[in-house]
mmCIF file with all atom_site columns, C-alpha atoms in Angstrom:
data_model
loop_
_atom_site.group_PDB
_atom_site.id
_atom_site.type_symbol
_atom_site.label_atom_id
_atom_site.label_alt_id
_atom_site.label_comp_id
_atom_site.label_asym_id
_atom_site.label_entity_id
_atom_site.label_seq_id
_atom_site.pdbx_PDB_ins_code
_atom_site.Cartn_x
_atom_site.Cartn_y
_atom_site.Cartn_z
_atom_site.occupancy
_atom_site.B_iso_or_equiv
_atom_site.pdbx_formal_charge
_atom_site.auth_seq_id
_atom_site.auth_comp_id
_atom_site.auth_asym_id
_atom_site.auth_atom_id
_atom_site.pdbx_PDB_model_num
ATOM 1   C CA . MET A 1 1   ? 0.000   0.000  0.000  1.00 0.00 ? 26  MET A CA 1
ATOM 2   C CA . THR A 1 2   ? 1.422   3.374  -1.028 1.00 0.00 ? 27  THR A CA 1
ATOM 3   C CA . ILE A 1 3   ? 1.406   6.082  1.632  1.00 0.00 ? 28  ILE A CA 1
ATOM 4   C CA . SER A 1 4   ? 0.774   9.601  0.390  1.00 0.00 ? 29  SER A CA 1
ATOM 5   C CA . ARG A 1 5   ? 3.304   12.350 1.001  1.00 0.00 ? 30  ARG A CA 1
ATOM 6   C CA . ASP A 1 6   ? 0.754   14.138 3.180  1.00 0.00 ? 31  ASP A CA 1
ATOM 7   C CA . GLN A 1 7   ? 0.257   11.053 5.350  1.00 0.00 ? 32  GLN A CA 1
ATOM 8   C CA . MET A 1 8   ? 4.023   10.616 5.694  1.00 0.00 ? 33  MET A CA 1
ATOM 9   C CA . GLN A 1 9   ? 4.407   14.153 7.058  1.00 0.00 ? 34  GLN A CA 1
ATOM 10  C CA . ARG A 1 10  ? 1.547   13.645 9.510  1.00 0.00 ? 35  ARG A CA 1
ATOM 11  C CA . GLU A 1 11  ? 3.042   10.408 10.784 1.00 0.00 ? 36  GLU A CA 1
ATOM 12  C CA . GLN A 1 12  ? 6.460   12.045 11.076 1.00 0.00 ? 37  GLN A CA 1
ATOM 13  C CA . VAL A 1 13  ? 4.997   14.729 13.360 1.00 0.00 ? 38  VAL A CA 1
ATOM 14  C CA . CYS A 1 14  ? 3.502   12.005 15.556 1.00 0.00 ? 39  CYS A CA 1
ATOM 15  C CA . GLU A 1 15  ? 6.755   10.037 15.665 1.00 0.00 ? 40  GLU A CA 1
ATOM 16  C CA . LEU A 1 16  ? 8.812   13.082 16.627 1.00 0.00 ? 41  LEU A CA 1
ATOM 17  C CA . CYS A 1 17  ? 6.301   14.019 19.332 1.00 0.00 ? 42  CYS A CA 1
ATOM 18  C CA . ARG A 1 18  ? 6.605   10.517 20.784 1.00 0.00 ? 43  ARG A CA 1
ATOM 19  C CA . GLN A 1 19  ? 10.388  10.838 20.762 1.00 0.00 ? 44  GLN A CA 1
ATOM 20  C CA . LEU A 1 20  ? 10.234  14.237 22.485 1.00 0.00 ? 45  LEU A CA 1
ATOM 21  C CA . TYR A 1 21  ? 8.002   12.720 25.133 1.00 0.00 ? 46  TYR A CA 1
ATOM 22  C CA . ALA A 1 22  ? 10.376  9.764  25.615 1.00 0.00 ? 47  ALA A CA 1
ATOM 23  C CA . LEU A 1 23  ? 13.248  12.218 26.136 1.00 0.00 ? 48  LEU A CA 1
ATOM 24  C CA . GLY A 1 24  ? 11.276  13.998 28.854 1.00 0.00 ? 49  GLY A CA 1
ATOM 25  C CA . TRP A 1 25  ? 10.915  17.150 26.759 1.00 0.00 ? 50  TRP A CA 1
ATOM 26  C CA . ALA A 1 26  ? 7.112   17.096 26.351 1.00 0.00 ? 51  ALA A CA 1
ATOM 27  C CA . SER A 1 27  ? 5.603   15.851 29.606 1.00 0.00 ? 52  SER A CA 1
ATOM 28  C CA . GLY A 1 28  ? 2.095   16.858 30.623 1.00 0.00 ? 53  GLY A CA 1
ATOM 29  C CA . THR A 1 29  ? 1.130   17.881 27.057 1.00 0.00 ? 54  THR A CA 1
ATOM 30  C CA . GLY A 1 30  ? 3.955   20.476 27.086 1.00 0.00 ? 55  GLY A CA 1
ATOM 31  C CA . GLY A 1 31  ? 6.292   21.232 24.217 1.00 0.00 ? 56  GLY A CA 1
ATOM 32  C CA . GLY A 1 32  ? 5.491   21.124 20.535 1.00 0.00 ? 57  GLY A CA 1
ATOM 33  C CA . PHE A 1 33  ? 6.670   20.147 17.078 1.00 0.00 ? 58  PHE A CA 1
ATOM 34  C CA . SER A 1 34  ? 6.126   21.208 13.494 1.00 0.00 ? 59  SER A CA 1
ATOM 35  C CA . LEU A 1 35  ? 7.701   20.437 10.131 1.00 0.00 ? 60  LEU A CA 1
ATOM 36  C CA . ARG A 1 36  ? 7.509   21.940 6.670  1.00 0.00 ? 61  ARG A CA 1
ATOM 37  C CA . ASP A 1 37  ? 7.020   20.261 3.318  1.00 0.00 ? 62  ASP A CA 1
ATOM 38  C CA . GLY A 1 38  ? 7.275   22.928 0.650  1.00 0.00 ? 63  GLY A CA 1
ATOM 39  C CA . ASP A 1 39  ? 4.748   25.589 1.609  1.00 0.00 ? 64  ASP A CA 1
ATOM 40  C CA . ARG A 1 40  ? 2.747   23.258 3.849  1.00 0.00 ? 65  ARG A CA 1
ATOM 41  C CA . ILE A 1 41  ? 3.545   23.284 7.574  1.00 0.00 ? 66  ILE A CA 1
ATOM 42  C CA . TYR A 1 42  ? 2.337   20.401 9.751  1.00 0.00 ? 67  TYR A CA 1
ATOM 43  C CA . VAL A 1 43  ? 1.713   21.349 13.381 1.00 0.00 ? 68  VAL A CA 1
ATOM 44  C CA . ALA A 1 44  ? 0.864   19.204 16.403 1.00 0.00 ? 69  ALA A CA 1
ATOM 45  C CA . PRO A 1 45  ? -2.279  20.144 18.342 1.00 0.00 ? 70  PRO A CA 1
ATOM 46  C CA . SER A 1 46  ? -2.235  21.938 21.684 1.00 0.00 ? 71  SER A CA 1
ATOM 47  C CA . GLY A 1 47  ? -3.174  20.337 24.989 1.00 0.00 ? 72  GLY A CA 1
ATOM 48  C CA . VAL A 1 48  ? -2.898  16.765 23.706 1.00 0.00 ? 73  VAL A CA 1
ATOM 49  C CA . GLN A 1 49  ? -0.533  14.217 25.251 1.00 0.00 ? 74  GLN A CA 1
ATOM 50  C CA . LYS A 1 50  ? 2.358   14.241 22.815 1.00 0.00 ? 75  LYS A CA 1
ATOM 51  C CA . GLU A 1 51  ? 2.904   10.477 22.951 1.00 0.00 ? 76  GLU A CA 1
ATOM 52  C CA . ARG A 1 52  ? -0.714  9.878  21.891 1.00 0.00 ? 77  ARG A CA 1
ATOM 53  C CA . ILE A 1 53  ? -1.105  12.268 18.952 1.00 0.00 ? 78  ILE A CA 1
ATOM 54  C CA . THR A 1 54  ? -2.478  10.608 15.823 1.00 0.00 ? 79  THR A CA 1
ATOM 55  C CA . PRO A 1 55  ? -1.979  11.711 12.187 1.00 0.00 ? 80  PRO A CA 1
ATOM 56  C CA . ASP A 1 56  ? -5.593  12.835 11.842 1.00 0.00 ? 81  ASP A CA 1
ATOM 57  C CA . GLN A 1 57  ? -5.106  15.295 14.738 1.00 0.00 ? 82  GLN A CA 1
ATOM 58  C CA . VAL A 1 58  ? -2.381  17.272 12.945 1.00 0.00 ? 83  VAL A CA 1
ATOM 59  C CA . PHE A 1 59  ? -3.073  20.781 11.607 1.00 0.00 ? 84  PHE A CA 1
ATOM 60  C CA . VAL A 1 60  ? -1.760  22.003 8.237  1.00 0.00 ? 85  VAL A CA 1
ATOM 61  C CA . ILE A 1 61  ? -1.059  25.707 7.666  1.00 0.00 ? 86  ILE A CA 1
ATOM 62  C CA . ASP A 1 62  ? 0.870   27.807 5.172  1.00 0.00 ? 87  ASP A CA 1
ATOM 63  C CA . ARG A 1 63  ? 3.917   30.017 5.842  1.00 0.00 ? 88  ARG A CA 1
ATOM 64  C CA . ASP A 1 64  ? 1.645   32.926 6.760  1.00 0.00 ? 89  ASP A CA 1
ATOM 65  C CA . GLY A 1 65  ? -0.216  30.850 9.329  1.00 0.00 ? 90  GLY A CA 1
ATOM 66  C CA . ARG A 1 66  ? -3.397  30.418 7.292  1.00 0.00 ? 91  ARG A CA 1
ATOM 67  C CA . LEU A 1 67  ? -5.222  27.171 7.988  1.00 0.00 ? 92  LEU A CA 1
ATOM 68  C CA . LEU A 1 68  ? -5.091  24.774 5.039  1.00 0.00 ? 93  LEU A CA 1
ATOM 69  C CA . GLU A 1 69  ? -6.439  21.636 6.708  1.00 0.00 ? 94  GLU A CA 1
ATOM 70  C CA . ALA A 1 70  ? -8.082  21.184 10.090 1.00 0.00 ? 95  ALA A CA 1
ATOM 71  C CA . PRO A 1 71  ? -7.808  17.903 12.025 1.00 0.00 ? 96  PRO A CA 1
ATOM 72  C CA . PHE A 1 72  ? -10.261 15.170 11.043 1.00 0.00 ? 97  PHE A CA 1
ATOM 73  C CA . PRO A 1 73  ? -10.127 12.668 13.942 1.00 0.00 ? 98  PRO A CA 1
ATOM 74  C CA . ALA A 1 74  ? -12.193 9.518  13.491 1.00 0.00 ? 99  ALA A CA 1
ATOM 75  C CA . THR A 1 75  ? -13.580 9.964  17.003 1.00 0.00 ? 100 THR A CA 1
ATOM 76  C CA . ALA A 1 76  ? -14.618 13.494 17.880 1.00 0.00 ? 101 ALA A CA 1
ATOM 77  C CA . PRO A 1 77  ? -12.722 14.672 20.998 1.00 0.00 ? 102 PRO A CA 1
ATOM 78  C CA . ALA A 1 78  ? -14.682 15.923 24.015 1.00 0.00 ? 103 ALA A CA 1
ATOM 79  C CA . VAL A 1 79  ? -13.001 19.306 23.545 1.00 0.00 ? 104 VAL A CA 1
ATOM 80  C CA . PRO A 1 80  ? -12.295 20.591 19.999 1.00 0.00 ? 105 PRO A CA 1
ATOM 81  C CA . LEU A 1 81  ? -8.634  20.430 19.057 1.00 0.00 ? 106 LEU A CA 1
ATOM 82  C CA . LYS A 1 82  ? -6.625  23.641 18.946 1.00 0.00 ? 107 LYS A CA 1
ATOM 83  C CA . ILE A 1 83  ? -3.447  24.259 17.000 1.00 0.00 ? 108 ILE A CA 1
ATOM 84  C CA . SER A 1 84  ? -0.270  24.489 19.091 1.00 0.00 ? 109 SER A CA 1
ATOM 85  C CA . ALA A 1 85  ? 0.085   27.740 21.016 1.00 0.00 ? 110 ALA A CA 1
ATOM 86  C CA . CYS A 1 86  ? 3.692   27.694 19.741 1.00 0.00 ? 111 CYS A CA 1
ATOM 87  C CA . THR A 1 87  ? 2.558   28.259 16.149 1.00 0.00 ? 112 THR A CA 1
ATOM 88  C CA . PRO A 1 88  ? 3.238   32.039 15.963 1.00 0.00 ? 113 PRO A CA 1
ATOM 89  C CA . LEU A 1 89  ? 6.776   31.363 17.218 1.00 0.00 ? 114 LEU A CA 1
ATOM 90  C CA . PHE A 1 90  ? 7.312   28.459 14.836 1.00 0.00 ? 115 PHE A CA 1
ATOM 91  C CA . LEU A 1 91  ? 6.342   30.704 11.924 1.00 0.00 ? 116 LEU A CA 1
ATOM 92  C CA . HIS A 1 92  ? 9.153   33.161 12.637 1.00 0.00 ? 117 HIS A CA 1
ATOM 93  C CA . ALA A 1 93  ? 11.748  30.404 12.161 1.00 0.00 ? 118 ALA A CA 1
ATOM 94  C CA . TYR A 1 94  ? 10.078  29.317 8.925  1.00 0.00 ? 119 TYR A CA 1
ATOM 95  C CA . GLN A 1 95  ? 9.793   32.855 7.595  1.00 0.00 ? 120 GLN A CA 1
ATOM 96  C CA . LEU A 1 96  ? 13.147  34.252 8.747  1.00 0.00 ? 121 LEU A CA 1
ATOM 97  C CA . ARG A 1 97  ? 15.377  31.160 8.568  1.00 0.00 ? 122 ARG A CA 1
ATOM 98  C CA . ASP A 1 98  ? 13.625  29.026 5.960  1.00 0.00 ? 123 ASP A CA 1
ATOM 99  C CA . ALA A 1 99  ? 13.558  26.236 8.567  1.00 0.00 ? 124 ALA A CA 1
ATOM 100 C CA . GLY A 1 100 ? 12.355  22.771 7.648  1.00 0.00 ? 125 GLY A CA 1
ATOM 101 C CA . ALA A 1 101 ? 11.315  21.842 11.187 1.00 0.00 ? 126 ALA A CA 1
ATOM 102 C CA . VAL A 1 102 ? 10.917  23.623 14.519 1.00 0.00 ? 127 VAL A CA 1
ATOM 103 C CA . LEU A 1 103 ? 10.476  22.097 17.953 1.00 0.00 ? 128 LEU A CA 1
ATOM 104 C CA . HIS A 1 104 ? 9.717   23.454 21.395 1.00 0.00 ? 129 HIS A CA 1
ATOM 105 C CA . SER A 1 105 ? 11.238  21.528 24.305 1.00 0.00 ? 130 SER A CA 1
ATOM 106 C CA . HIS A 1 106 ? 10.301  21.719 27.980 1.00 0.00 ? 131 HIS A CA 1
ATOM 107 C CA . SER A 1 107 ? 13.498  19.876 28.863 1.00 0.00 ? 132 SER A CA 1
ATOM 108 C CA . LEU A 1 108 ? 14.571  20.301 32.488 1.00 0.00 ? 133 LEU A CA 1
ATOM 109 C CA . ASN A 1 109 ? 18.115  20.961 31.238 1.00 0.00 ? 134 ASN A CA 1
ATOM 110 C CA . ALA A 1 110 ? 16.890  23.807 29.020 1.00 0.00 ? 135 ALA A CA 1
ATOM 111 C CA . CYS A 1 111 ? 14.749  25.193 31.826 1.00 0.00 ? 136 CYS A CA 1
ATOM 112 C CA . LEU A 1 112 ? 17.685  25.296 34.261 1.00 0.00 ? 137 LEU A CA 1
ATOM 113 C CA . ALA A 1 113 ? 20.116  26.649 31.666 1.00 0.00 ? 138 ALA A CA 1
ATOM 114 C CA . SER A 1 114 ? 17.666  29.475 30.910 1.00 0.00 ? 139 SER A CA 1
ATOM 115 C CA . LEU A 1 115 ? 18.195  30.931 34.399 1.00 0.00 ? 140 LEU A CA 1
ATOM 116 C CA . SER A 1 116 ? 21.724  32.166 33.619 1.00 0.00 ? 141 SER A CA 1
ATOM 117 C CA . GLY A 1 117 ? 21.322  35.844 32.730 1.00 0.00 ? 142 GLY A CA 1
ATOM 118 C CA . ARG A 1 118 ? 20.461  37.196 29.271 1.00 0.00 ? 143 ARG A CA 1
ATOM 119 C CA . ARG A 1 119 ? 22.537  34.680 27.321 1.00 0.00 ? 144 ARG A CA 1
ATOM 120 C CA . PHE A 1 120 ? 23.523  31.072 27.693 1.00 0.00 ? 145 PHE A CA 1
ATOM 121 C CA . ARG A 1 121 ? 27.253  30.773 26.973 1.00 0.00 ? 146 ARG A CA 1
ATOM 122 C CA . VAL A 1 122 ? 29.479  27.706 26.684 1.00 0.00 ? 147 VAL A CA 1
ATOM 123 C CA . ARG A 1 123 ? 32.757  26.706 25.046 1.00 0.00 ? 148 ARG A CA 1
ATOM 124 C CA . GLY A 1 124 ? 35.282  23.886 24.985 1.00 0.00 ? 149 GLY A CA 1
ATOM 125 C CA . LEU A 1 125 ? 32.854  20.957 24.758 1.00 0.00 ? 150 LEU A CA 1
ATOM 126 C CA . GLU A 1 126 ? 33.038  18.456 21.900 1.00 0.00 ? 151 GLU A CA 1
ATOM 127 C CA . MET A 1 127 ? 29.245  18.244 21.542 1.00 0.00 ? 152 MET A CA 1
ATOM 128 C CA . MET A 1 128 ? 29.288  21.834 20.269 1.00 0.00 ? 153 MET A CA 1
ATOM 129 C CA . LYS A 1 129 ? 30.322  20.406 16.898 1.00 0.00 ? 154 LYS A CA 1
ATOM 130 C CA . GLY A 1 130 ? 26.749  19.161 16.480 1.00 0.00 ? 155 GLY A CA 1
ATOM 131 C CA . ILE A 1 131 ? 25.489  22.743 16.280 1.00 0.00 ? 156 ILE A CA 1
ATOM 132 C CA . ASP A 1 132 ? 25.607  24.510 12.915 1.00 0.00 ? 157 ASP A CA 1
ATOM 133 C CA . GLY A 1 133 ? 28.382  27.094 12.828 1.00 0.00 ? 158 GLY A CA 1
ATOM 134 C CA . ALA A 1 134 ? 29.676  26.269 16.320 1.00 0.00 ? 159 ALA A CA 1
ATOM 135 C CA . VAL A 1 135 ? 33.376  25.694 17.010 1.00 0.00 ? 160 VAL A CA 1
ATOM 136 C CA . ALA A 1 136 ? 34.436  24.083 20.283 1.00 0.00 ? 161 ALA A CA 1
ATOM 137 C CA . ASP A 1 137 ? 37.165  26.658 20.930 1.00 0.00 ? 162 ASP A CA 1
ATOM 138 C CA . ARG A 1 138 ? 34.800  29.632 20.504 1.00 0.00 ? 163 ARG A CA 1
ATOM 139 C CA . VAL A 1 139 ? 31.979  30.640 22.820 1.00 0.00 ? 164 VAL A CA 1
ATOM 140 C CA . LEU A 1 140 ? 28.550  29.455 21.702 1.00 0.00 ? 165 LEU A CA 1
ATOM 141 C CA . GLU A 1 141 ? 25.765  31.833 22.713 1.00 0.00 ? 166 GLU A CA 1
ATOM 142 C CA . VAL A 1 142 ? 22.012  31.301 22.893 1.00 0.00 ? 167 VAL A CA 1
ATOM 143 C CA . PRO A 1 143 ? 19.748  34.289 23.644 1.00 0.00 ? 168 PRO A CA 1
ATOM 144 C CA . ILE A 1 144 ? 17.413  33.998 26.643 1.00 0.00 ? 169 ILE A CA 1
ATOM 145 C CA . LEU A 1 145 ? 13.963  35.600 26.638 1.00 0.00 ? 170 LEU A CA 1
ATOM 146 C CA . ASP A 1 146 ? 11.904  36.465 29.692 1.00 0.00 ? 171 ASP A CA 1
ATOM 147 C CA . ASN A 1 147 ? 8.823   34.277 29.941 1.00 0.00 ? 172 ASN A CA 1
ATOM 148 C CA . THR A 1 148 ? 5.270   35.592 29.495 1.00 0.00 ? 173 THR A CA 1
ATOM 149 C CA . PRO A 1 149 ? 1.904   34.426 30.888 1.00 0.00 ? 174 PRO A CA 1
ATOM 150 C CA . HIS A 1 150 ? 0.837   33.081 27.483 1.00 0.00 ? 175 HIS A CA 1
ATOM 151 C CA . GLU A 1 151 ? 2.958   31.349 24.830 1.00 0.00 ? 176 GLU A CA 1
ATOM 152 C CA . HIS A 1 152 ? 1.855   33.490 21.884 1.00 0.00 ? 177 HIS A CA 1
ATOM 153 C CA . GLU A 1 153 ? 2.981   36.630 23.737 1.00 0.00 ? 178 GLU A CA 1
ATOM 154 C CA . LEU A 1 154 ? 6.574   35.487 23.217 1.00 0.00 ? 179 LEU A CA 1
ATOM 155 C CA . ALA A 1 155 ? 6.293   35.764 19.430 1.00 0.00 ? 180 ALA A CA 1
ATOM 156 C CA . ASP A 1 156 ? 7.573   39.331 18.988 1.00 0.00 ? 181 ASP A CA 1
ATOM 157 C CA . ALA A 1 157 ? 10.511  38.801 21.364 1.00 0.00 ? 182 ALA A CA 1
ATOM 158 C CA . LEU A 1 158 ? 11.468  35.575 19.624 1.00 0.00 ? 183 LEU A CA 1
ATOM 159 C CA . ARG A 1 159 ? 11.368  37.310 16.246 1.00 0.00 ? 184 ARG A CA 1
ATOM 160 C CA . GLU A 1 160 ? 13.701  40.017 17.552 1.00 0.00 ? 185 GLU A CA 1
ATOM 161 C CA . ALA A 1 161 ? 16.057  37.372 18.971 1.00 0.00 ? 186 ALA A CA 1
ATOM 162 C CA . ILE A 1 162 ? 16.229  35.604 15.606 1.00 0.00 ? 187 ILE A CA 1
ATOM 163 C CA . VAL A 1 163 ? 16.843  38.855 13.721 1.00 0.00 ? 188 VAL A CA 1
ATOM 164 C CA . HIS A 1 164 ? 19.556  40.116 16.087 1.00 0.00 ? 189 HIS A CA 1
ATOM 165 C CA . ASN A 1 165 ? 21.296  36.735 16.505 1.00 0.00 ? 190 ASN A CA 1
ATOM 166 C CA . PRO A 1 166 ? 21.791  35.495 12.942 1.00 0.00 ? 191 PRO A CA 1
ATOM 167 C CA . GLU A 1 167 ? 24.110  32.653 13.980 1.00 0.00 ? 192 GLU A CA 1
ATOM 168 C CA . THR A 1 168 ? 21.763  31.037 16.482 1.00 0.00 ? 193 THR A CA 1
ATOM 169 C CA . SER A 1 169 ? 19.468  28.094 15.798 1.00 0.00 ? 194 SER A CA 1
ATOM 170 C CA . ALA A 1 170 ? 17.915  28.170 19.272 1.00 0.00 ? 195 ALA A CA 1
ATOM 171 C CA . VAL A 1 171 ? 16.293  30.591 21.696 1.00 0.00 ? 196 VAL A CA 1
ATOM 172 C CA . LEU A 1 172 ? 15.811  29.832 25.401 1.00 0.00 ? 197 LEU A CA 1
ATOM 173 C CA . VAL A 1 173 ? 12.851  31.076 27.429 1.00 0.00 ? 198 VAL A CA 1
ATOM 174 C CA . ARG A 1 174 ? 13.530  31.705 31.102 1.00 0.00 ? 199 ARG A CA 1
ATOM 175 C CA . GLY A 1 175 ? 12.069  29.102 33.419 1.00 0.00 ? 200 GLY A CA 1
ATOM 176 C CA . HIS A 1 176 ? 10.257  27.546 30.469 1.00 0.00 ? 201 HIS A CA 1
ATOM 177 C CA . GLY A 1 177 ? 12.257  25.760 27.775 1.00 0.00 ? 202 GLY A CA 1
ATOM 178 C CA . VAL A 1 178 ? 13.768  26.270 24.338 1.00 0.00 ? 203 VAL A CA 1
ATOM 179 C CA . TYR A 1 179 ? 12.840  26.714 20.661 1.00 0.00 ? 204 TYR A CA 1
ATOM 180 C CA . ILE A 1 180 ? 15.163  24.984 18.172 1.00 0.00 ? 205 ILE A CA 1
ATOM 181 C CA . TRP A 1 181 ? 15.005  24.733 14.391 1.00 0.00 ? 206 TRP A CA 1
ATOM 182 C CA . GLY A 1 182 ? 16.845  22.991 11.561 1.00 0.00 ? 207 GLY A CA 1
ATOM 183 C CA . ARG A 1 183 ? 16.779  22.455 7.817  1.00 0.00 ? 208 ARG A CA 1
ATOM 184 C CA . ASP A 1 184 ? 14.607  19.319 8.261  1.00 0.00 ? 209 ASP A CA 1
ATOM 185 C CA . PHE A 1 185 ? 13.224  17.219 11.116 1.00 0.00 ? 210 PHE A CA 1
ATOM 186 C CA . ILE A 1 186 ? 16.398  15.092 11.420 1.00 0.00 ? 211 ILE A CA 1
ATOM 187 C CA . HIS A 1 187 ? 18.620  18.168 11.589 1.00 0.00 ? 212 HIS A CA 1
ATOM 188 C CA . ALA A 1 188 ? 16.334  19.902 14.108 1.00 0.00 ? 213 ALA A CA 1
ATOM 189 C CA . LYS A 1 189 ? 16.236  16.814 16.347 1.00 0.00 ? 214 LYS A CA 1
ATOM 190 C CA . THR A 1 190 ? 20.017  16.309 16.108 1.00 0.00 ? 215 THR A CA 1
ATOM 191 C CA . GLN A 1 191 ? 20.722  19.912 17.064 1.00 0.00 ? 216 GLN A CA 1
ATOM 192 C CA . ALA A 1 192 ? 18.173  19.727 19.881 1.00 0.00 ? 217 ALA A CA 1
ATOM 193 C CA . GLU A 1 193 ? 19.948  16.706 21.357 1.00 0.00 ? 218 GLU A CA 1
ATOM 194 C CA . CYS A 1 194 ? 23.302  18.479 21.168 1.00 0.00 ? 219 CYS A CA 1
ATOM 195 C CA . TYR A 1 195 ? 21.907  21.644 22.734 1.00 0.00 ? 220 TYR A CA 1
ATOM 196 C CA . ASP A 1 196 ? 20.332  19.631 25.532 1.00 0.00 ? 221 ASP A CA 1
ATOM 197 C CA . TYR A 1 197 ? 23.671  17.972 26.283 1.00 0.00 ? 222 TYR A CA 1
ATOM 198 C CA . LEU A 1 198 ? 25.335  21.397 26.414 1.00 0.00 ? 223 LEU A CA 1
ATOM 199 C CA . PHE A 1 199 ? 22.614  22.791 28.675 1.00 0.00 ? 224 PHE A CA 1
ATOM 200 C CA . ALA A 1 200 ? 23.067  19.878 31.088 1.00 0.00 ? 225 ALA A CA 1
ATOM 201 C CA . ALA A 1 201 ? 26.865  20.151 31.004 1.00 0.00 ? 226 ALA A CA 1
ATOM 202 C CA . ALA A 1 202 ? 26.792  23.907 31.666 1.00 0.00 ? 227 ALA A CA 1
ATOM 203 C CA . VAL A 1 203 ? 24.520  23.484 34.681 1.00 0.00 ? 228 VAL A CA 1
ATOM 204 C CA . ARG A 1 204 ? 26.824  20.775 36.069 1.00 0.00 ? 229 ARG A CA 1
ATOM 205 C CA . LEU A 1 205 ? 29.934  22.887 35.414 1.00 0.00 ? 230 LEU A CA 1
ATOM 206 C CA . ARG A 1 206 ? 28.469  25.793 37.356 1.00 0.00 ? 231 ARG A CA 1
ATOM 207 C CA . GLN A 1 207 ? 27.772  23.444 40.250 1.00 0.00 ? 232 GLN A CA 1
ATOM 208 C CA . MET A 1 208 ? 31.485  22.544 40.108 1.00 0.00 ? 233 MET A CA 1
ATOM 209 C CA . GLY A 1 209 ? 32.422  26.211 40.285 1.00 0.00 ? 234 GLY A CA 1
ATOM 210 C CA . ILE A 1 210 ? 33.507  26.360 36.631 1.00 0.00 ? 235 ILE A CA 1
ATOM 211 C CA . ASP A 1 211 ? 32.286  29.037 34.246 1.00 0.00 ? 236 ASP A CA 1
ATOM 212 C CA . PRO A 1 212 ? 31.153  27.068 31.152 1.00 0.00 ? 237 PRO A CA 1
ATOM 213 C CA . ALA A 1 213 ? 32.003  30.049 28.925 1.00 0.00 ? 238 ALA A CA 1
ATOM 214 C CA . ARG A 1 214 ? 35.674  29.881 30.026 1.00 0.00 ? 239 ARG A CA 1
ATOM 215 C CA . LEU A 1 215 ? 36.194  26.164 29.628 1.00 0.00 ? 240 LEU A CA 1
ATOM 216 C CA . ASP A 1 216 ? 39.347  25.385 27.646 1.00 0.00 ? 241 ASP A CA 1
ATOM 217 C CA . ARG A 1 217 ? 40.102  21.903 26.346 1.00 0.00 ? 242 ARG A CA 1
ATOM 218 C CA . ARG A 1 218 ? 43.806  22.664 26.349 1.00 0.00 ? 243 ARG A CA 1
ATOM 219 C CA . LEU A 1 219 ? 45.884  22.864 29.502 1.00 0.00 ? 244 LEU A CA 1
ATOM 220 C CA . GLY A 1 220 ? 47.679  26.122 30.062 1.00 0.00 ? 245 GLY A CA 1
ATOM 221 C CA . HIS A 1 221 ? 47.158  29.042 32.397 1.00 0.00 ? 246 HIS A CA 1
ATOM 222 C CA . GLN A 1 222 ? 43.404  29.027 31.977 1.00 0.00 ? 247 GLN A CA 1
ATOM 223 C CA . GLY A 1 223 ? 43.128  25.247 31.825 1.00 0.00 ? 248 GLY A CA 1
ATOM 224 C CA . GLU A 1 224 ? 45.096  24.822 35.047 1.00 0.00 ? 249 GLU A CA 1
ATOM 225 C CA . ALA A 1 225 ? 42.879  27.376 36.810 1.00 0.00 ? 250 ALA A CA 1
ATOM 226 C CA . LEU A 1 226 ? 39.775  25.487 35.719 1.00 0.00 ? 251 LEU A CA 1
ATOM 227 C CA . GLN A 1 227 ? 41.315  22.198 36.764 1.00 0.00 ? 252 GLN A CA 1
ATOM 228 C CA . GLU A 1 228 ? 41.964  23.628 40.224 1.00 0.00 ? 253 GLU A CA 1
ATOM 229 C CA . ALA A 1 229 ? 38.354  24.831 40.463 1.00 0.00 ? 254 ALA A CA 1
ATOM 230 C CA . ALA A 1 230 ? 37.132  21.341 39.649 1.00 0.00 ? 255 ALA A CA 1
ATOM 231 C CA . SER A 1 231 ? 39.401  19.604 42.177 1.00 0.00 ? 256 SER A CA 1
#
């Protein structure tokens, strides 16, 4: 049986949502995922347990956010489905970065890393190589936005962060989580896993008394000072 391209995209959204849930990034219906196929953007619904989303519950919109196809679940839900509250933020990555997929993670690592000032900064870790444009011996920065009472209220701030940080592929939200995008769903997921590792490592380094932005893989004056801090 041949599966249509549309059905493949819908099933991919569901698979990625299950994977985000398994990673602990989308507990309690939190988080979100979307992917683009040409000018069609497939978006997971809001307020639905991410590990239980089905292809017929996925919304389809265009790059301007206009609804192309509403969900058509076989069994009508008790409460009508709503498109992800993340959608206005997703659209900025599609419009400004020509992203192929955008995800929103409620990872505990991202949440804790978002509490470190106006920017998350790290260097000297091998996993940085998994981030587009990052070099392990240069500081990687991720802008941090203040949270708002409602998700959609973050849209303007996220747009500004994308515009003023052309090298970033992620934006943290304080006490909340992170938005990450990539050229397709595999790239977005890969970068998200690398970012999450870096968030966790930076939190642990600070607990050790080491500034993650000053970490140097080479021993020398700075390396010895960091080694002493860790001992």
